Amino acid sequence: MKNVRKITSSKTFPPLVALFGILLFNVFLNPGFLTITIVEGHFFGQLIDILNRAVPIMILGIGMTLVIATGGTDLSCGALLALSGAVAVSLIRGKSTILNPETETPFIIVILATLAVASLCGLWNGFLVAKIGIQPIVATLILMTAGRGIAQLITGARNLTTGYPPFSVIGQGWFLMFPVPVFIAAGVFLLVWFLVRKTAFGLFVEAVGINASAARYSGINATLVIMTVYMISGFCAGVAGLIYASNIMCADATNAGLNFELDAILAVVLGGTSMMGGRIYLGGTVIGALIIMALTKSIYAFDVAPESALVVKAAAVVMVVLIQSPLFQNFRGRVRACLPFGRRAGEGA
Amino acid sequence: MEDPAALLQASKIEKSFPGVHALKKVDFTLRKGEVHSLMGENGAGKSTLIKCLTGVYGIDGGDIYFQGQSIRPTSPQHAARLGISSVYQEVNLCPNLSVAENIFVGREPMKGPFVRWKAMEKSAGEILSRFDIHIDVRRSLDSYSIAIQQMIAIARAINVSAQVLILDEPTSSLDKTEVGKLFEIVRRLKSEGMGIIFITHFLDQVYEISDRITVLRNGELVGEYKAKGLSKIALVTKMVGKDYDELTSVSRVESGGDNEVVISLEEVSARHSIENVSLELRRSEVVGFAGLLGSGRTEAANVMFGLEHNSSGTVRLKGTAVRLASPAEAIRRRIALCPEDRKRDGIIGELSIRENIILALQARYGLFKYIKKKQQNEMAGKYIELLGIATPDSEKKAGELSGGNQQKLILARWLATEPEVMLLDEPTRGIDVGAKAEIMKLTLDLCRQGMAIAFISSELDEVVRMSNKVIIMRDRAKTGEIAEKDLNQDAILRAIAGGDAS
């Protein structure tokens, strides 16, 4: 009984319920929804597809969780995703003008340079927010617009394509029967989770997000903490950018990751992290990203006319957010308190 | 209590916020044609009372009468329509609008749907010339000095055909001649029959302008006095109060007087903070800091904690000159500060008690030497028991603790870092008497164990009881030092009031 209460009172419980609700709804309308088949030694099915497609939002969301926990926002991560793709593909192509199955730059350098550029862009955001004191929305708005502009400069405003096979593995490959992006997302998650829960970083981020002044009085270098979280968000955008570009084998400066920053913010909020800053819920963010992708998937699966898809999605988001709102939680608490087998009775046990 | 001359009368005003009883049956009477100062230390209830009178807060009990009629202002706008206007410390105008627009915003002279700009500018000019201010009212507000802006704010306030004008700290950003000019206007308004409520921390200004003084302390009315019959020393005594009884068991640690100096300031100045302050904190000694708010006592502690940087002079730690660049640096050097504003600078409310306790130590350890969960729990348990923090367990949110327990929690955070210097800024403010005594005893225990302690408090009896030496601060400078043998409340009050012992 006690364990059940512990689970249901966890911040990650409501989004989990929402996710299961959406999946259940799908099963109800399409009994084959949960079927997973093995084709050519890989898992195939709707669930795998949702997981795979949620990866970019998930990775952006993981970085965004830390930023939001400090009370900030990073609007630039979608644009940085596009910029990273542009950097990677242009490095692979080098000066060659034809679709080349070779790379002009050593592959490891391509990866490292892309991640370095994205991290530096994140650091710039952090510098504007923490050192200069610009409001996060405004500060990151700069790279949100400029990032895509720089990406277009790099690609020459064309869709740069590449035919280098190893690059395709990042976004399209398979490993142990699962898509490679899922492993990359798991890697990023573990890395950040380690930083947050196994070092003092999480405590510092949460302290700064809840009360920056008190954190400073306690000897925490709030400026450094804030700059670091924006840098991590930039790094995450770099990873997501590699996956995205690899998936289409192309650097699309205008459309890659368009509005992804908003989905990432939504994933974080759905996951339970407060926009006011404070507690970090990394697992919640992952579930949030899955909710968004499951919603999108269901809308396509049920032949919602494309012109009404966004409205339907918005309506579904409103419902999910309502379920998580304090108003509804209070209501739930009151209902439970009235039931004979509810909270009150449970407390005695 | 009906006073025929009363313009605005508040009777038995009650106001509570969650956890705080801010006003306890407070009476206040403002008469026609008088300047009435409202005095009290921070948290005494001055601002709350003003906000109740102007409709910012609703009142929980009591009555407000305006010209004999019972009123209940619901918003500052409503109060202004009734004839009660207020000007706050920060200028509440729009710097990007013109002077005339600022004076008339929200009630522009209209002709149909159009603003009558000419008429508006003309009457704005007339209103200001009443104050002897002749400026171009079409220019934007921010092209004029803060003093002029302050006057414009007042002009705006009284233009709403006000009969009561409330000035909340109007002089804090003004220099001496500007204050003079403001007071001229206040006197003129007074002679026109207006009632003026004046709030300030500057004692001299209170005596220069006021007819009457009402003193509040801890949300209670201490009394209403004629300014002429109340000496400065009596006023300060009434503001600061004295509840000796509960704390009689506390008394200072004996000191030889030649213990090792742990930290010292030598002629230290910091911009907008302190000027030319020299002082020493010794091992196993409590040094009290006395002075009114803004006198520089908090600022001196901030300099020793690396929050403010000295522009001249030397900070020495055990004889070596050091530069304390940040709190982190100060903490590394075993200095701790319990800040004056516990909520703003101390408690991290959403974090657990455990996390709050280990925070400063963890910050000193850095990112990678993360204290193990088991050790965290042990530390939290140890300090909860040692300081008697009342909580069922260490995972409770710190924000849910009472004021006294929050103060103990911050002390615990510092004790965990094993400091050599403990700077306590108002450690007993806003907590109940029992917790006060506990905090004081604890402080003395720490002192006995060898800590050098700075004890900043507005509660003079506490300062007298605790300190081996008291430093008097006034107007950002150290004006005196009282040794243990000459220490009593009278001597401190005399020193704070600046030799005016009449």
mmCIF file of C-alpha atoms in Angstrom, chain B residues 69-300:
data_model
loop_
_atom_site.group_PDB
_atom_site.id
_atom_site.type_symbol
_atom_site.label_atom_id
_atom_site.label_comp_id
_atom_site.label_asym_id
_atom_site.label_seq_id
_atom_site.Cartn_x
_atom_site.Cartn_y
_atom_site.Cartn_z
ATOM 1 C CA GLN B 69 -17.396 58.223 6.619
ATOM 2 C CA SER B 70 -16.554 54.549 6.818
ATOM 3 C CA ILE B 71 -14.624 53.461 3.738
ATOM 4 C CA ARG B 72 -13.154 50.229 2.418
ATOM 5 C CA PRO B 73 -10.735 51.007 -0.431
ATOM 6 C CA THR B 74 -10.520 48.051 -2.815
ATOM 7 C CA SER B 75 -7.549 49.233 -4.883
ATOM 8 C CA PRO B 76 -5.058 52.110 -4.959
ATOM 9 C CA GLN B 77 -7.126 53.607 -7.784
ATOM 10 C CA HIS B 78 -10.226 53.436 -5.647
ATOM 11 C CA ALA B 79 -8.385 55.050 -2.737
ATOM 12 C CA ALA B 80 -7.124 57.776 -5.056
ATOM 13 C CA ARG B 81 -10.664 58.508 -6.252
ATOM 14 C CA LEU B 82 -11.721 58.855 -2.624
ATOM 15 C CA GLY B 83 -8.879 61.315 -2.094
ATOM 16 C CA ILE B 84 -6.074 59.195 -0.624
ATOM 17 C CA SER B 85 -2.999 59.254 -2.849
ATOM 18 C CA SER B 86 0.349 57.668 -2.350
ATOM 19 C CA VAL B 87 3.838 58.046 -3.728
ATOM 20 C CA TYR B 88 6.148 55.099 -3.259
ATOM 21 C CA GLN B 89 9.860 54.838 -2.801
ATOM 22 C CA GLU B 90 10.519 53.777 -6.371
ATOM 23 C CA VAL B 91 9.133 56.258 -8.811
ATOM 24 C CA ASN B 92 6.045 54.608 -10.232
ATOM 25 C CA LEU B 93 5.894 56.429 -13.520
ATOM 26 C CA CYS B 94 6.595 55.582 -17.138
ATOM 27 C CA PRO B 95 10.017 56.921 -18.056
ATOM 28 C CA ASN B 96 9.319 56.771 -21.801
ATOM 29 C CA LEU B 97 6.197 58.938 -21.681
ATOM 30 C CA SER B 98 6.247 62.724 -21.561
ATOM 31 C CA VAL B 99 5.940 64.578 -18.280
ATOM 32 C CA ALA B 100 2.436 65.751 -19.162
ATOM 33 C CA GLU B 101 1.354 62.259 -20.149
ATOM 34 C CA ASN B 102 2.678 60.907 -16.875
ATOM 35 C CA ILE B 103 0.703 63.407 -14.857
ATOM 36 C CA PHE B 104 -2.514 62.742 -16.763
ATOM 37 C CA VAL B 105 -2.186 59.108 -17.743
ATOM 38 C CA GLY B 106 -5.539 57.382 -17.329
ATOM 39 C CA ARG B 107 -7.471 60.637 -17.024
ATOM 40 C CA GLU B 108 -6.451 62.664 -20.049
ATOM 41 C CA PRO B 109 -8.688 65.622 -20.904
ATOM 42 C CA MET B 110 -10.771 64.360 -23.815
ATOM 43 C CA LYS B 111 -12.819 65.824 -26.558
ATOM 44 C CA GLY B 112 -14.903 62.964 -27.884
ATOM 45 C CA PRO B 113 -12.462 60.160 -28.636
ATOM 46 C CA PHE B 114 -9.480 62.526 -28.884
ATOM 47 C CA VAL B 115 -6.990 63.653 -26.296
ATOM 48 C CA ARG B 116 -6.789 67.412 -25.929
ATOM 49 C CA TRP B 117 -3.009 67.565 -25.974
ATOM 50 C CA LYS B 118 -2.719 71.335 -25.739
ATOM 51 C CA ALA B 119 -4.999 71.560 -22.746
ATOM 52 C CA MET B 120 -3.210 68.670 -21.092
ATOM 53 C CA GLU B 121 0.199 70.246 -21.520
ATOM 54 C CA LYS B 122 -1.058 73.593 -20.301
ATOM 55 C CA SER B 123 -2.512 72.245 -17.092
ATOM 56 C CA ALA B 124 0.521 70.032 -16.527
ATOM 57 C CA GLY B 125 2.679 73.146 -16.690
ATOM 58 C CA GLU B 126 0.359 74.938 -14.252
ATOM 59 C CA ILE B 127 0.428 72.094 -11.784
ATOM 60 C CA LEU B 128 4.221 71.948 -11.811
ATOM 61 C CA SER B 129 4.630 75.694 -11.509
ATOM 62 C CA ARG B 130 2.727 75.377 -8.257
ATOM 63 C CA PHE B 131 5.774 73.420 -7.127
ATOM 64 C CA ASP B 132 8.105 75.997 -8.538
ATOM 65 C CA ILE B 133 9.199 73.591 -11.262
ATOM 66 C CA HIS B 134 9.456 75.063 -14.716
ATOM 67 C CA ILE B 135 10.313 72.379 -17.256
ATOM 68 C CA ASP B 136 9.226 71.348 -20.726
ATOM 69 C CA VAL B 137 6.332 69.008 -20.031
ATOM 70 C CA ARG B 138 6.484 67.561 -23.550
ATOM 71 C CA ARG B 139 9.871 65.949 -23.011
ATOM 72 C CA SER B 140 10.067 62.376 -21.831
ATOM 73 C CA LEU B 141 10.223 61.776 -18.105
ATOM 74 C CA ASP B 142 13.625 60.102 -18.125
ATOM 75 C CA SER B 143 15.268 63.252 -19.403
ATOM 76 C CA TYR B 144 14.889 64.696 -15.903
ATOM 77 C CA SER B 145 16.646 63.886 -12.648
ATOM 78 C CA ILE B 146 15.265 61.441 -10.098
ATOM 79 C CA ALA B 147 14.423 64.369 -7.828
ATOM 80 C CA ILE B 148 12.304 66.045 -10.489
ATOM 81 C CA GLN B 149 10.695 62.704 -11.277
ATOM 82 C CA GLN B 150 9.860 62.312 -7.603
ATOM 83 C CA MET B 151 8.211 65.758 -7.634
ATOM 84 C CA ILE B 152 6.284 64.836 -10.770
ATOM 85 C CA ALA B 153 5.084 61.680 -9.029
ATOM 86 C CA ILE B 154 3.844 63.841 -6.176
ATOM 87 C CA ALA B 155 2.263 66.291 -8.607
ATOM 88 C CA ARG B 156 0.457 63.394 -10.223
ATOM 89 C CA ALA B 157 -0.705 62.129 -6.854
ATOM 90 C CA ILE B 158 -2.128 65.383 -5.567
ATOM 91 C CA ASN B 159 -3.610 66.334 -8.894
ATOM 92 C CA VAL B 160 -6.267 63.736 -8.233
ATOM 93 C CA SER B 161 -7.762 66.292 -5.841
ATOM 94 C CA ALA B 162 -6.190 64.442 -2.973
ATOM 95 C CA GLN B 163 -6.776 65.303 0.656
ATOM 96 C CA VAL B 164 -4.431 62.701 2.043
ATOM 97 C CA LEU B 165 -0.960 62.214 0.628
ATOM 98 C CA ILE B 166 1.183 59.258 1.631
ATOM 99 C CA LEU B 167 4.915 59.558 1.033
ATOM 100 C CA ASP B 168 6.698 56.221 1.495
ATOM 101 C CA GLU B 169 10.457 56.791 1.711
ATOM 102 C CA PRO B 170 10.341 59.649 -0.809
ATOM 103 C CA THR B 171 13.747 60.995 0.140
ATOM 104 C CA SER B 172 15.922 57.909 -0.113
ATOM 105 C CA SER B 173 17.134 58.812 -3.597
ATOM 106 C CA LEU B 174 17.335 62.575 -3.075
ATOM 107 C CA ASP B 175 20.256 64.749 -2.040
ATOM 108 C CA LYS B 176 20.089 67.441 0.594
ATOM 109 C CA THR B 177 18.905 70.389 -1.532
ATOM 110 C CA GLU B 178 16.360 68.187 -3.259
ATOM 111 C CA VAL B 179 15.045 67.078 0.099
ATOM 112 C CA GLY B 180 14.769 70.756 1.048
ATOM 113 C CA LYS B 181 12.729 71.435 -2.043
ATOM 114 C CA LEU B 182 10.473 68.486 -1.387
ATOM 115 C CA PHE B 183 9.869 69.633 2.170
ATOM 116 C CA GLU B 184 8.966 73.109 0.929
ATOM 117 C CA ILE B 185 6.243 71.536 -1.166
ATOM 118 C CA VAL B 186 5.108 69.372 1.715
ATOM 119 C CA ARG B 187 4.789 72.456 3.921
ATOM 120 C CA ARG B 188 2.787 74.262 1.262
ATOM 121 C CA LEU B 189 0.406 71.331 0.869
ATOM 122 C CA LYS B 190 0.069 71.153 4.621
ATOM 123 C CA SER B 191 -0.854 74.831 4.818
ATOM 124 C CA GLU B 192 -3.540 74.117 2.214
ATOM 125 C CA GLY B 193 -5.073 71.705 4.709
ATOM 126 C CA MET B 194 -3.849 68.432 3.314
ATOM 127 C CA GLY B 195 -2.939 65.602 5.659
ATOM 128 C CA ILE B 196 0.385 63.972 4.921
ATOM 129 C CA ILE B 197 1.695 60.600 6.072
ATOM 130 C CA PHE B 198 5.470 60.419 5.896
ATOM 131 C CA ILE B 199 7.592 57.305 6.135
ATOM 132 C CA THR B 200 11.364 57.432 6.295
ATOM 133 C CA HIS B 201 14.334 55.933 8.035
ATOM 134 C CA PHE B 202 16.084 59.286 8.420
ATOM 135 C CA LEU B 203 15.520 60.529 11.964
ATOM 136 C CA ASP B 204 16.602 64.101 11.243
ATOM 137 C CA GLN B 205 14.039 64.453 8.477
ATOM 138 C CA VAL B 206 11.312 63.155 10.751
ATOM 139 C CA TYR B 207 12.007 65.930 13.217
ATOM 140 C CA GLU B 208 12.384 68.548 10.520
ATOM 141 C CA ILE B 209 8.962 68.040 9.003
ATOM 142 C CA SER B 210 6.637 66.138 11.338
ATOM 143 C CA ASP B 211 3.969 67.376 13.672
ATOM 144 C CA ARG B 212 3.169 63.977 15.051
ATOM 145 C CA ILE B 213 4.840 60.589 15.147
ATOM 146 C CA THR B 214 3.176 57.190 15.387
ATOM 147 C CA VAL B 215 5.421 54.271 16.306
ATOM 148 C CA LEU B 216 4.718 50.668 15.384
ATOM 149 C CA ARG B 217 6.617 47.631 16.564
ATOM 150 C CA ASN B 218 6.030 43.995 15.594
ATOM 151 C CA GLY B 219 2.652 44.870 14.129
ATOM 152 C CA GLU B 220 1.469 46.600 17.272
ATOM 153 C CA LEU B 221 0.866 50.241 18.010
ATOM 154 C CA VAL B 222 3.413 51.572 20.489
ATOM 155 C CA GLY B 223 1.848 55.019 20.630
ATOM 156 C CA GLU B 224 1.179 58.361 19.016
ATOM 157 C CA TYR B 225 3.357 61.298 20.071
ATOM 158 C CA LYS B 226 3.809 64.976 19.338
ATOM 159 C CA ALA B 227 7.132 65.383 17.585
ATOM 160 C CA LYS B 228 8.064 68.301 19.843
ATOM 161 C CA GLY B 229 7.699 66.314 23.011
ATOM 162 C CA LEU B 230 9.615 63.225 21.936
ATOM 163 C CA SER B 231 13.395 63.130 22.073
ATOM 164 C CA LYS B 232 15.322 61.190 19.454
ATOM 165 C CA ILE B 233 16.532 58.793 22.072
ATOM 166 C CA ALA B 234 13.015 58.124 23.281
ATOM 167 C CA LEU B 235 11.880 57.554 19.715
ATOM 168 C CA VAL B 236 14.646 55.065 18.979
ATOM 169 C CA THR B 237 13.874 53.265 22.253
ATOM 170 C CA LYS B 238 10.233 52.961 21.301
ATOM 171 C CA MET B 239 11.046 51.750 17.805
ATOM 172 C CA VAL B 240 13.506 49.145 18.942
ATOM 173 C CA GLY B 241 11.574 48.040 22.003
ATOM 174 C CA LYS B 242 12.761 46.019 24.905
ATOM 175 C CA ASP B 243 11.481 42.714 26.016
ATOM 176 C CA TYR B 244 14.103 41.812 28.586
ATOM 177 C CA ASP B 245 12.267 39.239 30.550
ATOM 178 C CA GLU B 246 12.380 36.092 28.450
ATOM 179 C CA LEU B 247 16.050 36.257 27.700
ATOM 180 C CA THR B 248 17.500 36.785 31.138
ATOM 181 C CA SER B 249 19.197 33.416 31.142
ATOM 182 C CA VAL B 250 21.495 34.421 28.308
ATOM 183 C CA SER B 251 24.748 36.119 29.100
ATOM 184 C CA ARG B 252 27.961 36.721 27.275
ATOM 185 C CA VAL B 253 31.078 34.590 27.157
ATOM 186 C CA GLU B 254 33.889 35.959 29.295
ATOM 187 C CA SER B 255 36.792 37.108 27.201
ATOM 188 C CA GLY B 256 40.327 38.036 28.064
ATOM 189 C CA GLY B 257 40.237 40.674 25.366
ATOM 190 C CA ASP B 258 43.509 39.626 23.746
ATOM 191 C CA ASN B 259 42.367 36.554 21.785
ATOM 192 C CA GLU B 260 43.760 36.031 18.315
ATOM 193 C CA VAL B 261 42.295 38.355 15.687
ATOM 194 C CA VAL B 262 40.652 36.206 13.026
ATOM 195 C CA ILE B 263 39.378 38.795 10.576
ATOM 196 C CA SER B 264 39.919 42.523 10.453
ATOM 197 C CA LEU B 265 38.947 45.453 8.284
ATOM 198 C CA GLU B 266 41.407 48.320 7.997
ATOM 199 C CA GLU B 267 39.912 51.584 6.770
ATOM 200 C CA VAL B 268 37.765 49.674 4.324
ATOM 201 C CA SER B 269 35.424 51.494 1.962
ATOM 202 C CA ALA B 270 33.073 49.908 -0.553
ATOM 203 C CA ARG B 271 30.973 51.754 -3.074
ATOM 204 C CA HIS B 272 27.447 52.626 -1.869
ATOM 205 C CA SER B 273 28.067 50.510 1.176
ATOM 206 C CA ILE B 274 30.554 51.472 3.878
ATOM 207 C CA GLU B 275 33.056 54.237 4.308
ATOM 208 C CA ASN B 276 36.364 53.936 6.060
ATOM 209 C CA VAL B 277 35.447 51.188 8.490
ATOM 210 C CA SER B 278 38.049 49.524 10.714
ATOM 211 C CA LEU B 279 37.198 46.643 12.993
ATOM 212 C CA GLU B 280 38.466 43.352 14.373
ATOM 213 C CA LEU B 281 36.762 40.068 15.161
ATOM 214 C CA ARG B 282 38.592 37.876 17.668
ATOM 215 C CA ARG B 283 38.395 34.195 18.447
ATOM 216 C CA SER B 284 35.830 33.343 21.141
ATOM 217 C CA GLU B 285 34.350 36.821 21.102
ATOM 218 C CA VAL B 286 30.997 38.217 20.055
ATOM 219 C CA VAL B 287 31.129 41.665 18.506
ATOM 220 C CA GLY B 288 27.746 43.346 18.415
ATOM 221 C CA PHE B 289 26.787 45.715 15.614
ATOM 222 C CA ALA B 290 24.259 48.399 16.469
ATOM 223 C CA GLY B 291 22.768 51.100 14.314
ATOM 224 C CA LEU B 292 19.564 51.833 12.478
ATOM 225 C CA LEU B 293 18.682 50.279 9.170
ATOM 226 C CA GLY B 294 20.895 51.403 6.341
ATOM 227 C CA SER B 295 23.562 52.450 8.815
ATOM 228 C CA GLY B 296 26.112 50.104 7.257
ATOM 229 C CA ARG B 297 25.987 47.192 9.691
ATOM 230 C CA THR B 298 24.708 44.697 7.123
ATOM 231 C CA GLU B 299 27.054 46.117 4.525
ATOM 232 C CA ALA B 300 30.071 45.620 6.786
#
